[in-house]
Structure formats: C-alpha cells, structure tokens
Amino acid sequence: MKINIIGGGPAGLYFAILMKKANPANEITVFERNGPDDTFGWGVVFSGRTLANLREADAESHAEITRQFEAWDNVDVVRGDEKISVRGNSFSGVSRLQLLKILQRRAEQLGVAINFRSEINDIDSLRADCHLLVGADGINSTVRQRFAERFGPNLSIRSNRYIWYGTSQLFHGLTLTFRESEAGVFSAHSYKFNQTTSTFIVECDPQTWEQAELATLNEEETRAYVEQVFSTDLRGRPLLSNNSKWIKFVLVKNARWAFENVVLMGDALHTAHFSIGSGTKLAMEDAISLASSFRRHPEVTSAVLEFESTRKPYIEEYQAAALESMLWFENVRQYLHLSPIELAYSLMMRSGRVDHEELKKRDAGFVMAYEAVIRRGETLWAPRGRDERSTL
Ligand SMILES: Cc1cc2nc3c(=O)[nH]c(=O)nc-3n(C[C@H](O)[C@H](O)[C@H](O)COP(=O)(O)OP(=O)(O)OC[C@H]3O[C@@H](n4cnc5c(N)ncnc54)[C@H](O)[C@@H]3O)c2cc1C
C-alpha cells in the first residue's frame, strides 16, 4: 500500500512507524514543512496508561522515550504561600523536541521516507498518487480545509489567552499556581520534563488581559511582566521564550473523520484543552487506533471508517472532560475564595474523570485532610502572612 502523510508531528510520524512495522512492503512518505530541528514547544505529558499503550505498540520507541523522561506522582496546587500536594497520580514529561527526534529516527530506521522542508499545498495531486492520504497536519490543517464539506469541521475559539514558556526553575510534579495582581488573575501550569527545564504555561481571562494592557507589550516586555507576576514561583529564574506569544485555545471537532481514501488524525481532527495535558497523547493514540483498524480491515475505506466508529466515542468523552477542565480555568475567579485544600480538591474533580473514591485511593491523606476542613467549616481562604496581591 502507498501511504502519503502530510505532517511530521507525533501523529504522522507514529502512524508511519506502526504501518511500516505492520508491513515493511508499505511505501510510506511523510511530508513535513519544517526542518528536522525546527520545532516549537517544551515538554509533553504522558500518563502511565499512555506509556503502557506506547510500549505495546512499539517497544523500541517506548524504550527510547522512557530513557529520557521525568516521572512524578504529585499534583501541587499553589495559592498564596501555601502548597497542597495530591499524590498517587502517574505522569511523566518528555521534551517535545526529543520525542520528535526519537520518532524521526525510528521511522527512518524502518524505511519511512521523511521529506523535510516540503510544504504541501496541492492536496489533490498527493491524494491521487497514493492508496491512503493522511491529514496529520496539525490544528490549522490544510487537508481539513480542502475537504471541509466532507469533514464538517467545527472550530470554537475560546476567550482566555495563554502563552507557552519554558524555564530552568524545576517544578517537580504538575504544579498549578494562582497569582493575583491588580490587573486580575493569572494561572500557571508547570512541570519539569528533563533535568534542566520545565514547561511553564500561563493563562488569563479577557478582563485580566485588557486590564494588564498585554496587547501593548512586545515579546521582551511580556516575558518580564509574566516573570514579575510569578516571581515567587520562578525564584529569580528567567522564562525561556521560543517565539512564545499569547494565543487563544481553539477547540476543534469534525462531524466526519474520513471519506474514501482520506483520513484526519491528531490536532487536525480534534483538540483537548492543554490543562489536561493530552494533545500529544491523543495524537499518538490515534495512530495506534488507525493502525489497528488496518490490521482488521486491509481495505482502505473500511479501515478509515472503522477508525472513526471505534475511536470517536472515546474522543468525544475525552473532549467532554477537557471542556469541563477548560471551563474551570476560564472561570477561575469563582474558585479563588476557597481554602487551598478545597481549591485543590475542586481542581482534582474538575474534569469529572476522578471521583471522591478514586481520589481516596490515590491519596487517602489528602482526602482525610479535605474532609476535616469541610467538617470544621474552614472553607474560606484568607492569605497567611503577606498579602499576595502584588502591585503589578
Ligand atoms: C504554540 C504551541 C505550543 C505547544 N507546545 C506544546 C507543548 O509544549 N507540549 C504539548 O504537549 N503540546 C504542545 N502543544 C500542542 C501539541 O503541539 C499538539 O497537541 C500535538 O503536537 C498534536 O500532534 P499532531 O501530530 O496532531 O500535530 P503537530 O504536532 O501540530 O504536527 C503537525 C505537523 O504538520 C506540519 N504541517 C502542517 N501543515 C503542513 C503542510 N501543509 N505541509 C507540510 N507539513 C505541514 C507542521 O509543521 C507540524 O510539524 C503546543 C501547541 C501550540 C499551538
């Protein structure tokens, strides 16, 4: 079978690997507009379950990924000068650049052709020249736009803004930090993904954005502003920019995922808010799912339709959980009156994927402390020590 894949991100590369492994006679080409080293982003997060799926799908790349990763089991919630840790979670972080390097090497070793610096605009010619055309071309997918009538895309641009930084300050565990300034509220999502660097994503609502006049600041001024908001947390370490800009999250859905010999995967097909850290995981698990549909249905149209019918219910459920998580962060102001332990509890419950009993299994001590606070009725937050409102 001849397969053309547009996009050499995690979805496209991993699907190429799995299809070449399944049948070395498959002739597979990945077309990627960037060079092998021109990537963006810092770390990506995988859960314990995702790593098990990756091991089962391709033990070789799994071994490489887990050699480079940082594992942790705590979610830390920071408010004022208090930090609440919730243990018993299983996550790991790996550098996005390292991950792409591992997948590129593995794909090339298996005999996949990766055409770097080749931007595809003529989708029709590429489609006519293969048995299967895969649109793994990310959130602004050209394949999705070219066949919009067939896929029925639905894009919703959210109101909050966020910016993706790195930092050399190491956050051991997924750390969710809330800081208030005179302009409003800023939330940070951070975690270390190797021994020297953490991802540091900052989010704010439209009122905060306006009030802080962030639209008037250039890249350097923006970085300095955010460093000052989180000065306590960064402890004098700088934020690292990689062309980092404030952007709005775009929620992508598609009514149909495939037709004839064309299929979408990864961010081109669906997005899930970064607060549940799953864009890369979902992209790679799409590849696993589509490759296994081909094992059951060697005929292209049947395989892509089976991928849609088996994977879509899972993605819809996942997007529903991610939506709850996104709404929590969009409405963060309404939770900031809570005591830190209640805030942490609310955060752990926000997506509906973890319930009280599950949380008790993960961290019985945390749940006992939460129940004691509720019994005593100490649910309102009062800053301890210094006033945490800065004068920014
Ligand atoms: C600014 C930003 C930073 C991010 N940082 C992180 C992060 O640090 N950690 C994390 O977990 N997630 C991050 N994400 C989300 C993450 O990138 C995605 O969820 C995940 O990579 C999805 O994988 P994918 O393969 O579907 O798409 P992508 O990783 O987006 O890959 C798509 C690829 O297609 C290529 N492409 C697009 N159009 C064409 C074309 N016409 N011709 C040829 N090539 C094309 C692109 O260059 C890209 O390499 C970030 C997203 C954004 C917008």
Tab-separated table of C-alpha atoms and ligand atoms in Angstrom:
chain	number	residue	atom	x	y	z
A	1	MET	CA	0.000	0.000	0.000
A	2	LYS	CA	1.237	3.516	-0.783
A	3	ILE	CA	0.597	5.984	2.050
A	4	ASN	CA	1.180	9.748	1.911
A	5	ILE	CA	1.139	11.535	5.259
A	6	ILE	CA	1.012	15.323	5.488
A	7	GLY	CA	2.587	16.451	8.788
A	8	GLY	CA	5.615	15.093	10.636
A	9	GLY	CA	4.331	15.748	14.175
A	10	PRO	CA	3.692	12.985	16.715
A	11	ALA	CA	0.538	11.746	14.922
A	12	GLY	CA	2.026	11.474	11.420
A	13	LEU	CA	5.388	10.020	12.464
A	14	TYR	CA	3.918	7.466	14.848
A	15	PHE	CA	1.351	6.278	12.302
A	16	ALA	CA	4.158	5.914	9.714
A	17	ILE	CA	6.166	3.799	12.197
A	18	LEU	CA	3.261	1.500	13.033
A	19	MET	CA	2.199	0.952	9.406
A	20	LYS	CA	5.769	0.241	8.279
A	21	LYS	CA	6.202	-2.198	11.157
A	22	ALA	CA	2.919	-3.897	10.278
A	23	ASN	CA	4.067	-4.424	6.696
A	24	PRO	CA	7.565	-3.430	5.517
A	25	ALA	CA	6.249	-3.502	1.929
A	26	ASN	CA	4.083	-0.432	2.654
A	27	GLU	CA	5.555	2.537	0.827
A	28	ILE	CA	5.216	5.455	3.246
A	29	THR	CA	6.199	9.110	2.803
A	30	VAL	CA	5.817	11.850	5.412
A	31	PHE	CA	5.761	15.428	4.097
A	32	GLU	CA	6.835	17.989	6.698
A	33	ARG	CA	7.079	21.721	6.063
A	34	ASN	CA	9.727	22.282	8.753
A	35	GLY	CA	13.287	21.013	9.064
A	36	PRO	CA	14.127	18.179	11.498
A	37	ASP	CA	15.142	20.589	14.285
A	38	ASP	CA	12.693	23.484	13.823
A	39	THR	CA	10.092	22.583	16.388
A	40	PHE	CA	8.211	24.614	18.963
A	41	GLY	CA	7.032	23.756	22.413
A	42	TRP	CA	8.732	22.487	25.540
A	43	GLY	CA	7.623	19.331	27.310
A	44	VAL	CA	4.761	16.951	26.628
A	45	VAL	CA	2.939	14.919	29.263
A	46	PHE	CA	2.046	11.223	29.216
A	47	SER	CA	0.035	9.290	31.788
A	48	GLY	CA	1.116	5.833	32.985
A	49	ARG	CA	-1.637	4.294	30.869
A	50	THR	CA	-0.485	6.078	27.694
A	51	LEU	CA	3.064	4.816	28.232
A	52	ALA	CA	1.715	1.268	28.513
A	53	ASN	CA	-0.116	1.770	25.186
A	54	LEU	CA	3.094	3.067	23.582
A	55	ARG	CA	5.073	0.077	24.889
A	56	GLU	CA	2.576	-2.347	23.427
A	57	ALA	CA	2.501	-0.556	20.057
A	58	ASP	CA	6.267	-0.124	19.595
A	59	ALA	CA	8.642	-1.302	22.322
A	60	GLU	CA	11.705	0.254	20.610
A	61	SER	CA	10.492	3.883	20.605
A	62	HIS	CA	8.912	3.375	24.044
A	63	ALA	CA	12.322	2.341	25.434
A	64	GLU	CA	13.914	5.496	23.972
A	65	ILE	CA	11.143	7.758	25.282
A	66	THR	CA	11.289	6.358	28.807
A	67	ARG	CA	15.090	6.699	28.868
A	68	GLN	CA	14.646	10.463	28.526
A	69	PHE	CA	11.572	11.172	30.619
A	70	GLU	CA	10.876	12.604	34.072
A	71	ALA	CA	8.233	10.737	36.078
A	72	TRP	CA	6.210	12.092	39.013
A	73	ASP	CA	3.096	11.243	41.009
A	74	ASN	CA	2.114	14.596	42.556
A	75	VAL	CA	-0.194	17.406	41.522
A	76	ASP	CA	0.727	20.544	43.508
A	77	VAL	CA	-1.684	23.431	43.940
A	78	VAL	CA	-0.085	26.730	44.945
A	79	ARG	CA	-2.089	29.648	46.306
A	80	GLY	CA	-0.523	32.454	48.309
A	81	ASP	CA	2.324	30.906	50.278
A	82	GLU	CA	0.612	27.524	50.673
A	83	LYS	CA	1.227	24.450	48.561
A	84	ILE	CA	-1.093	21.439	48.667
A	85	SER	CA	0.267	18.181	47.204
A	86	VAL	CA	-2.003	15.419	45.935
A	87	ARG	CA	-0.084	12.158	45.416
A	88	GLY	CA	-0.848	8.874	43.691
A	89	ASN	CA	-1.100	10.225	40.127
A	90	SER	CA	1.070	8.726	37.419
A	91	PHE	CA	2.525	11.129	34.848
A	92	SER	CA	5.722	11.772	33.009
A	93	GLY	CA	7.133	14.616	30.980
A	94	VAL	CA	9.406	14.408	27.937
A	95	SER	CA	10.816	17.113	25.714
A	96	ARG	CA	8.749	17.584	22.546
A	97	LEU	CA	11.935	18.058	20.521
A	98	GLN	CA	13.445	14.820	21.927
A	99	LEU	CA	10.209	12.955	21.262
A	100	LEU	CA	10.150	14.096	17.630
A	101	LYS	CA	13.832	13.146	17.216
A	102	ILE	CA	13.133	9.654	18.585
A	103	LEU	CA	10.152	9.201	16.254
A	104	GLN	CA	12.039	10.574	13.235
A	105	ARG	CA	14.983	8.181	13.859
A	106	ARG	CA	12.721	5.189	14.376
A	107	ALA	CA	10.671	5.957	11.238
A	108	GLU	CA	13.790	6.359	9.082
A	109	GLN	CA	15.346	3.205	10.541
A	110	LEU	CA	12.236	1.260	9.457
A	111	GLY	CA	12.417	2.707	5.930
A	112	VAL	CA	9.842	5.528	6.048
A	113	ALA	CA	10.751	8.458	3.763
A	114	ILE	CA	10.533	11.814	5.582
A	115	ASN	CA	10.569	14.761	3.201
A	116	PHE	CA	11.517	17.709	5.400
A	117	ARG	CA	11.030	21.299	4.257
A	118	SER	CA	8.258	20.273	1.943
A	119	GLU	CA	5.107	22.266	2.407
A	120	ILE	CA	2.096	20.688	0.711
A	121	ASN	CA	-0.462	22.970	-0.905
A	122	ASP	CA	-1.629	20.722	-3.731
A	123	ILE	CA	-3.514	18.133	-1.696
A	124	ASP	CA	-5.334	16.658	-4.716
A	125	SER	CA	-2.184	15.568	-6.562
A	126	LEU	CA	-0.790	13.930	-3.450
A	127	ARG	CA	-4.094	12.152	-2.877
A	128	ALA	CA	-4.294	10.876	-6.460
A	129	ASP	CA	-0.820	9.406	-6.104
A	130	CYS	CA	-1.495	7.021	-3.173
A	131	HIS	CA	-3.900	4.492	-1.683
A	132	LEU	CA	-4.258	6.437	1.596
A	133	LEU	CA	-3.819	10.153	2.295
A	134	VAL	CA	-3.440	11.087	5.993
A	135	GLY	CA	-4.004	14.669	7.187
A	136	ALA	CA	-1.797	14.793	10.289
A	137	ASP	CA	-1.070	18.457	9.641
A	138	GLY	CA	-1.988	19.975	12.988
A	139	ILE	CA	-4.508	22.472	14.233
A	140	ASN	CA	-4.593	24.623	11.066
A	141	SER	CA	-4.853	21.536	8.839
A	142	THR	CA	-4.811	22.236	5.097
A	143	VAL	CA	-6.301	18.789	4.436
A	144	ARG	CA	-9.270	19.585	6.696
A	145	GLN	CA	-9.780	22.933	4.943
A	146	ARG	CA	-9.501	21.426	1.454
A	147	PHE	CA	-12.201	18.855	2.219
A	148	ALA	CA	-14.246	20.936	4.679
A	149	GLU	CA	-17.531	19.850	3.070
A	150	ARG	CA	-16.657	16.209	3.648
A	151	PHE	CA	-15.323	16.535	7.213
A	152	GLY	CA	-17.799	19.126	8.536
A	153	PRO	CA	-15.311	20.859	10.887
A	154	ASN	CA	-16.465	22.883	13.888
A	155	LEU	CA	-13.902	25.329	15.344
A	156	SER	CA	-14.582	27.272	18.511
A	157	ILE	CA	-12.141	29.980	19.591
A	158	ARG	CA	-12.133	30.385	23.366
A	159	SER	CA	-11.916	33.694	25.218
A	160	ASN	CA	-8.930	33.081	27.545
A	161	ARG	CA	-5.418	33.738	26.349
A	162	TYR	CA	-2.397	31.585	27.130
A	163	ILE	CA	1.325	31.632	26.456
A	164	TRP	CA	3.722	28.678	26.379
A	165	TYR	CA	7.117	29.265	28.030
A	166	GLY	CA	9.933	27.114	29.356
A	167	THR	CA	12.010	27.837	32.461
A	168	SER	CA	15.089	26.472	34.201
A	169	GLN	CA	13.189	26.566	37.519
A	170	LEU	CA	12.289	22.911	38.134
A	171	PHE	CA	8.706	22.074	39.119
A	172	HIS	CA	8.687	18.511	40.430
A	173	GLY	CA	5.203	17.352	39.545
A	174	LEU	CA	2.331	19.040	37.775
A	175	THR	CA	2.171	22.406	39.544
A	176	LEU	CA	-0.893	24.644	39.237
A	177	THR	CA	-0.195	28.130	40.577
A	178	PHE	CA	-2.649	31.002	41.029
A	179	ARG	CA	-1.394	34.590	41.365
A	180	GLU	CA	-3.433	37.765	41.547
A	181	SER	CA	-2.295	41.213	40.533
A	182	GLU	CA	-4.245	44.470	40.326
A	183	ALA	CA	-4.988	43.515	36.741
A	184	GLY	CA	-6.653	40.215	37.660
A	185	VAL	CA	-5.816	36.517	37.941
A	186	PHE	CA	-3.046	34.520	36.263
A	187	SER	CA	-2.876	30.713	36.371
A	188	ALA	CA	0.299	28.769	35.580
A	189	HIS	CA	0.541	25.100	34.579
A	190	SER	CA	4.103	23.859	35.026
A	191	TYR	CA	6.096	20.612	35.201
A	192	LYS	CA	9.672	19.568	34.598
A	193	PHE	CA	10.304	17.440	31.536
A	194	ASN	CA	14.050	16.873	31.815
A	195	GLN	CA	16.749	17.555	34.404
A	196	THR	CA	17.168	21.179	33.427
A	197	THR	CA	13.869	22.519	32.100
A	198	SER	CA	10.177	22.875	32.942
A	199	THR	CA	7.207	23.794	30.796
A	200	PHE	CA	5.504	26.954	32.118
A	201	ILE	CA	2.129	27.792	30.532
A	202	VAL	CA	0.369	30.941	31.730
A	203	GLU	CA	-3.321	31.638	31.207
A	204	CYS	CA	-5.564	34.642	31.907
A	205	ASP	CA	-9.129	35.735	31.223
A	206	PRO	CA	-10.075	38.615	28.860
A	207	GLN	CA	-10.613	41.118	31.715
A	208	THR	CA	-7.115	40.449	33.083
A	209	TRP	CA	-5.663	40.672	29.598
A	210	GLU	CA	-7.320	44.088	29.000
A	211	GLN	CA	-6.550	45.438	32.455
A	212	ALA	CA	-2.858	44.473	32.214
A	213	GLU	CA	-2.715	46.060	28.726
A	214	LEU	CA	-0.881	42.986	27.497
A	215	ALA	CA	-1.701	43.834	23.881
A	216	THR	CA	0.650	46.828	24.108
A	217	LEU	CA	3.707	44.815	25.245
A	218	ASN	CA	6.346	43.373	22.925
A	219	GLU	CA	7.831	39.874	23.409
A	220	GLU	CA	10.512	41.011	25.889
A	221	GLU	CA	8.133	43.203	27.905
A	222	THR	CA	5.570	40.383	28.044
A	223	ARG	CA	8.160	37.967	29.385
A	224	ALA	CA	9.301	40.500	32.004
A	225	TYR	CA	5.689	41.107	33.058
A	226	VAL	CA	4.912	37.410	33.467
A	227	GLU	CA	8.228	36.858	35.317
A	228	GLN	CA	7.163	39.519	37.792
A	229	VAL	CA	3.673	38.013	38.317
A	230	PHE	CA	5.283	34.643	39.123
A	231	SER	CA	8.494	35.943	40.739
A	232	THR	CA	7.879	33.946	43.943
A	233	ASP	CA	7.487	30.724	41.971
A	234	LEU	CA	10.310	31.258	39.469
A	235	ARG	CA	12.740	32.239	42.268
A	236	GLY	CA	14.704	34.553	40.034
A	237	ARG	CA	14.984	32.074	37.154
A	238	PRO	CA	14.088	33.501	33.746
A	239	LEU	CA	11.278	32.370	31.495
A	240	LEU	CA	12.534	30.943	28.205
A	241	SER	CA	10.746	32.063	25.079
A	242	ASN	CA	10.587	30.101	21.860
A	243	ASN	CA	8.764	32.673	19.784
A	244	SER	CA	6.181	32.487	22.624
A	245	LYS	CA	3.027	34.511	22.036
A	246	TRP	CA	-0.353	34.923	23.709
A	247	ILE	CA	-2.843	32.774	21.833
A	248	LYS	CA	-6.422	31.612	22.269
A	249	PHE	CA	-7.250	27.945	22.546
A	250	VAL	CA	-9.171	26.585	19.546
A	251	LEU	CA	-11.476	23.665	20.170
A	252	VAL	CA	-11.549	21.515	17.007
A	253	LYS	CA	-14.160	18.871	16.209
A	254	ASN	CA	-15.139	17.220	12.943
A	255	ALA	CA	-18.543	15.721	12.136
A	256	ARG	CA	-16.871	13.097	9.913
A	257	TRP	CA	-13.306	11.866	10.230
A	258	ALA	CA	-12.724	10.157	6.884
A	259	PHE	CA	-14.045	9.598	3.387
A	260	GLU	CA	-12.858	7.363	0.530
A	261	ASN	CA	-9.049	7.318	0.933
A	262	VAL	CA	-8.592	10.397	3.150
A	263	VAL	CA	-8.445	10.474	6.955
A	264	LEU	CA	-7.565	13.086	9.598
A	265	MET	CA	-5.611	12.440	12.820
A	266	GLY	CA	-4.309	14.319	15.868
A	267	ASP	CA	-4.841	18.089	16.250
A	268	ALA	CA	-6.177	18.316	12.679
A	269	LEU	CA	-9.079	16.148	13.845
A	270	HIS	CA	-9.660	17.159	17.461
A	271	THR	CA	-8.130	19.246	20.230
A	272	ALA	CA	-8.389	18.958	24.014
A	273	HIS	CA	-7.556	21.841	26.348
A	274	PHE	CA	-3.911	21.845	27.483
A	275	SER	CA	-4.992	21.797	31.152
A	276	ILE	CA	-5.480	18.061	30.822
A	277	GLY	CA	-2.129	17.770	29.019
A	278	SER	CA	-3.158	15.398	26.291
A	279	GLY	CA	-2.612	16.790	22.753
A	280	THR	CA	0.394	14.592	22.057
A	281	LYS	CA	-1.046	11.562	23.842
A	282	LEU	CA	-4.265	11.730	21.806
A	283	ALA	CA	-2.317	12.213	18.570
A	284	MET	CA	-0.179	9.102	19.199
A	285	GLU	CA	-3.121	7.019	20.390
A	286	ASP	CA	-4.995	7.984	17.185
A	287	ALA	CA	-2.073	6.467	15.286
A	288	ILE	CA	-2.355	3.252	17.326
A	289	SER	CA	-6.097	3.091	16.739
A	290	LEU	CA	-5.900	3.747	12.974
A	291	ALA	CA	-3.071	1.226	12.522
A	292	SER	CA	-5.073	-1.436	14.366
A	293	SER	CA	-8.120	-0.737	12.147
A	294	PHE	CA	-5.870	-1.555	9.175
A	295	ARG	CA	-4.936	-4.866	10.813
A	296	ARG	CA	-8.620	-5.804	10.951
A	297	HIS	CA	-9.632	-4.245	7.581
A	298	PRO	CA	-6.888	-4.180	4.975
A	299	GLU	CA	-9.223	-2.366	2.557
A	300	VAL	CA	-8.671	1.413	2.919
A	301	THR	CA	-12.235	2.794	3.051
A	302	SER	CA	-13.376	0.138	5.534
A	303	ALA	CA	-10.325	0.728	7.742
A	304	VAL	CA	-10.739	4.504	7.950
A	305	LEU	CA	-14.459	4.205	8.653
A	306	GLU	CA	-13.800	1.637	11.369
A	307	PHE	CA	-11.230	4.014	12.901
A	308	GLU	CA	-13.936	6.682	13.028
A	309	SER	CA	-16.595	4.431	14.537
A	310	THR	CA	-14.345	2.902	17.213
A	311	ARG	CA	-12.275	5.932	18.207
A	312	LYS	CA	-14.876	8.715	18.028
A	313	PRO	CA	-16.850	7.772	21.181
A	314	TYR	CA	-13.600	7.770	23.205
A	315	ILE	CA	-12.529	11.158	21.827
A	316	GLU	CA	-15.975	12.653	22.447
A	317	GLU	CA	-15.831	11.531	26.058
A	318	TYR	CA	-12.302	12.886	26.384
A	319	GLN	CA	-13.235	16.232	24.826
A	320	ALA	CA	-16.197	16.486	27.216
A	321	ALA	CA	-13.827	16.029	30.203
A	322	ALA	CA	-11.331	18.504	28.698
A	323	LEU	CA	-14.180	21.006	28.226
A	324	GLU	CA	-15.003	20.842	31.947
A	325	SER	CA	-11.344	21.387	32.773
A	326	MET	CA	-11.130	24.343	30.361
A	327	LEU	CA	-14.299	25.902	31.844
A	328	TRP	CA	-12.811	25.585	35.339
A	329	PHE	CA	-9.795	27.641	34.284
A	330	GLU	CA	-11.933	30.113	32.313
A	331	ASN	CA	-13.980	30.698	35.493
A	332	VAL	CA	-11.068	30.531	37.936
A	333	ARG	CA	-12.153	33.723	39.742
A	334	GLN	CA	-15.187	31.964	41.143
A	335	TYR	CA	-12.984	29.394	42.921
A	336	LEU	CA	-10.419	31.704	44.478
A	337	HIS	CA	-12.399	32.275	47.676
A	338	LEU	CA	-11.814	28.593	48.530
A	339	SER	CA	-9.246	27.466	51.069
A	340	PRO	CA	-6.162	25.915	49.357
A	341	ILE	CA	-7.231	22.385	50.232
A	342	GLU	CA	-10.731	22.942	48.835
A	343	LEU	CA	-9.233	24.578	45.775
A	344	ALA	CA	-7.010	21.519	45.257
A	345	TYR	CA	-9.998	19.199	45.697
A	346	SER	CA	-12.059	21.218	43.194
A	347	LEU	CA	-9.150	21.089	40.721
A	348	MET	CA	-8.762	17.330	41.035
A	349	MET	CA	-12.514	16.868	40.414
A	350	ARG	CA	-12.858	19.447	37.638
A	351	SER	CA	-12.955	17.184	34.585
A	352	GLY	CA	-15.240	14.550	36.118
A	353	ARG	CA	-12.667	11.812	35.353
A	354	VAL	CA	-11.713	11.432	39.026
A	355	ASP	CA	-14.361	10.990	41.730
A	356	HIS	CA	-14.122	11.116	45.519
A	357	GLU	CA	-13.461	7.364	45.870
A	358	GLU	CA	-10.796	7.367	43.174
A	359	LEU	CA	-9.115	10.331	44.832
A	360	LYS	CA	-9.176	8.486	48.159
A	361	LYS	CA	-7.405	5.541	46.501
A	362	ARG	CA	-4.761	7.862	45.088
A	363	ASP	CA	-4.150	9.906	48.224
A	364	ALA	CA	-6.106	8.931	51.348
A	365	GLY	CA	-4.239	11.505	53.472
A	366	PHE	CA	-5.276	14.374	51.217
A	367	VAL	CA	-8.939	13.279	51.221
A	368	MET	CA	-8.913	12.937	55.032
A	369	ALA	CA	-7.465	16.438	55.382
A	370	TYR	CA	-10.102	17.778	52.955
A	371	GLU	CA	-12.935	16.086	54.856
A	372	ALA	CA	-11.636	17.538	58.136
A	373	VAL	CA	-11.630	21.064	56.647
A	374	ILE	CA	-15.221	20.598	55.443
A	375	ARG	CA	-16.314	19.266	58.854
A	376	ARG	CA	-14.776	22.278	60.580
A	377	GLY	CA	-16.329	24.628	58.004
A	378	GLU	CA	-12.958	26.323	57.274
A	379	THR	CA	-13.603	26.650	53.601
A	380	LEU	CA	-12.855	30.307	53.051
A	381	TRP	CA	-9.401	31.369	52.023
A	382	ALA	CA	-7.541	34.015	53.970
A	383	PRO	CA	-3.986	34.804	52.942
A	384	ARG	CA	-1.439	33.731	55.558
A	385	GLY	CA	1.425	36.111	56.259
A	386	ARG	CA	1.949	38.587	53.486
A	387	ASP	CA	-0.793	39.829	51.204
A	388	GLU	CA	-0.250	38.037	47.928
A	389	ARG	CA	-1.741	40.802	45.752
A	390	SER	CA	1.213	42.381	44.015
A	391	THR	CA	1.180	45.897	42.673
A	392	LEU	CA	1.655	44.991	39.007
B	1	LIG	C1	2.316	27.231	20.339
B	1	LIG	C2	2.031	25.793	20.750
B	1	LIG	C3	2.904	25.164	21.612
B	1	LIG	C4	2.652	23.846	22.017
B	1	LIG	N1	3.505	23.282	22.885
B	1	LIG	C5	3.195	22.059	23.378
B	1	LIG	C6	3.987	21.502	24.393
B	1	LIG	O1	4.990	22.071	24.851
B	1	LIG	N2	3.563	20.303	24.890
B	1	LIG	C7	2.440	19.633	24.425
B	1	LIG	O2	2.088	18.544	24.907
B	1	LIG	N3	1.732	20.114	23.452
B	1	LIG	C8	2.044	21.326	22.931
B	1	LIG	N4	1.234	21.841	22.013
B	1	LIG	C9	0.119	21.044	21.491
B	1	LIG	C10	0.709	19.934	20.621
B	1	LIG	O3	1.569	20.501	19.692
B	1	LIG	C11	-0.306	19.074	19.852
B	1	LIG	O4	-1.430	18.733	20.626
B	1	LIG	C12	0.336	17.782	19.324
B	1	LIG	O5	1.619	18.047	18.852
B	1	LIG	C13	-0.537	17.188	18.223
B	1	LIG	O6	0.229	16.383	17.335
B	1	LIG	P1	-0.063	16.388	15.776
B	1	LIG	O7	0.940	15.469	15.185
B	1	LIG	O8	-1.502	16.136	15.548
B	1	LIG	O9	0.157	17.877	15.304
B	1	LIG	P2	1.526	18.836	15.265
B	1	LIG	O10	2.416	18.406	16.348
B	1	LIG	O11	0.977	20.178	15.220
B	1	LIG	O12	2.157	18.396	13.890
B	1	LIG	C14	1.644	18.796	12.636
B	1	LIG	C15	2.811	18.931	11.684
B	1	LIG	O13	2.315	19.186	10.379
B	1	LIG	C16	3.163	20.096	9.726
B	1	LIG	N5	2.377	20.729	8.652
B	1	LIG	C17	1.245	21.468	8.799
B	1	LIG	N6	0.771	21.814	7.591
B	1	LIG	C18	1.606	21.296	6.668
B	1	LIG	C19	1.648	21.323	5.250
B	1	LIG	N7	0.708	21.952	4.529
B	1	LIG	N8	2.663	20.692	4.614
B	1	LIG	C20	3.616	20.035	5.328
B	1	LIG	N9	3.634	19.993	6.688
B	1	LIG	C21	2.638	20.597	7.342
B	1	LIG	C22	3.584	21.044	10.832
B	1	LIG	O14	4.796	21.715	10.523
B	1	LIG	C23	3.719	20.089	12.027
B	1	LIG	O15	5.045	19.623	12.163
B	1	LIG	C24	1.501	23.139	21.550
B	1	LIG	C25	0.661	23.773	20.656
B	1	LIG	C26	0.903	25.086	20.264
B	1	LIG	C27	-0.050	25.755	19.297
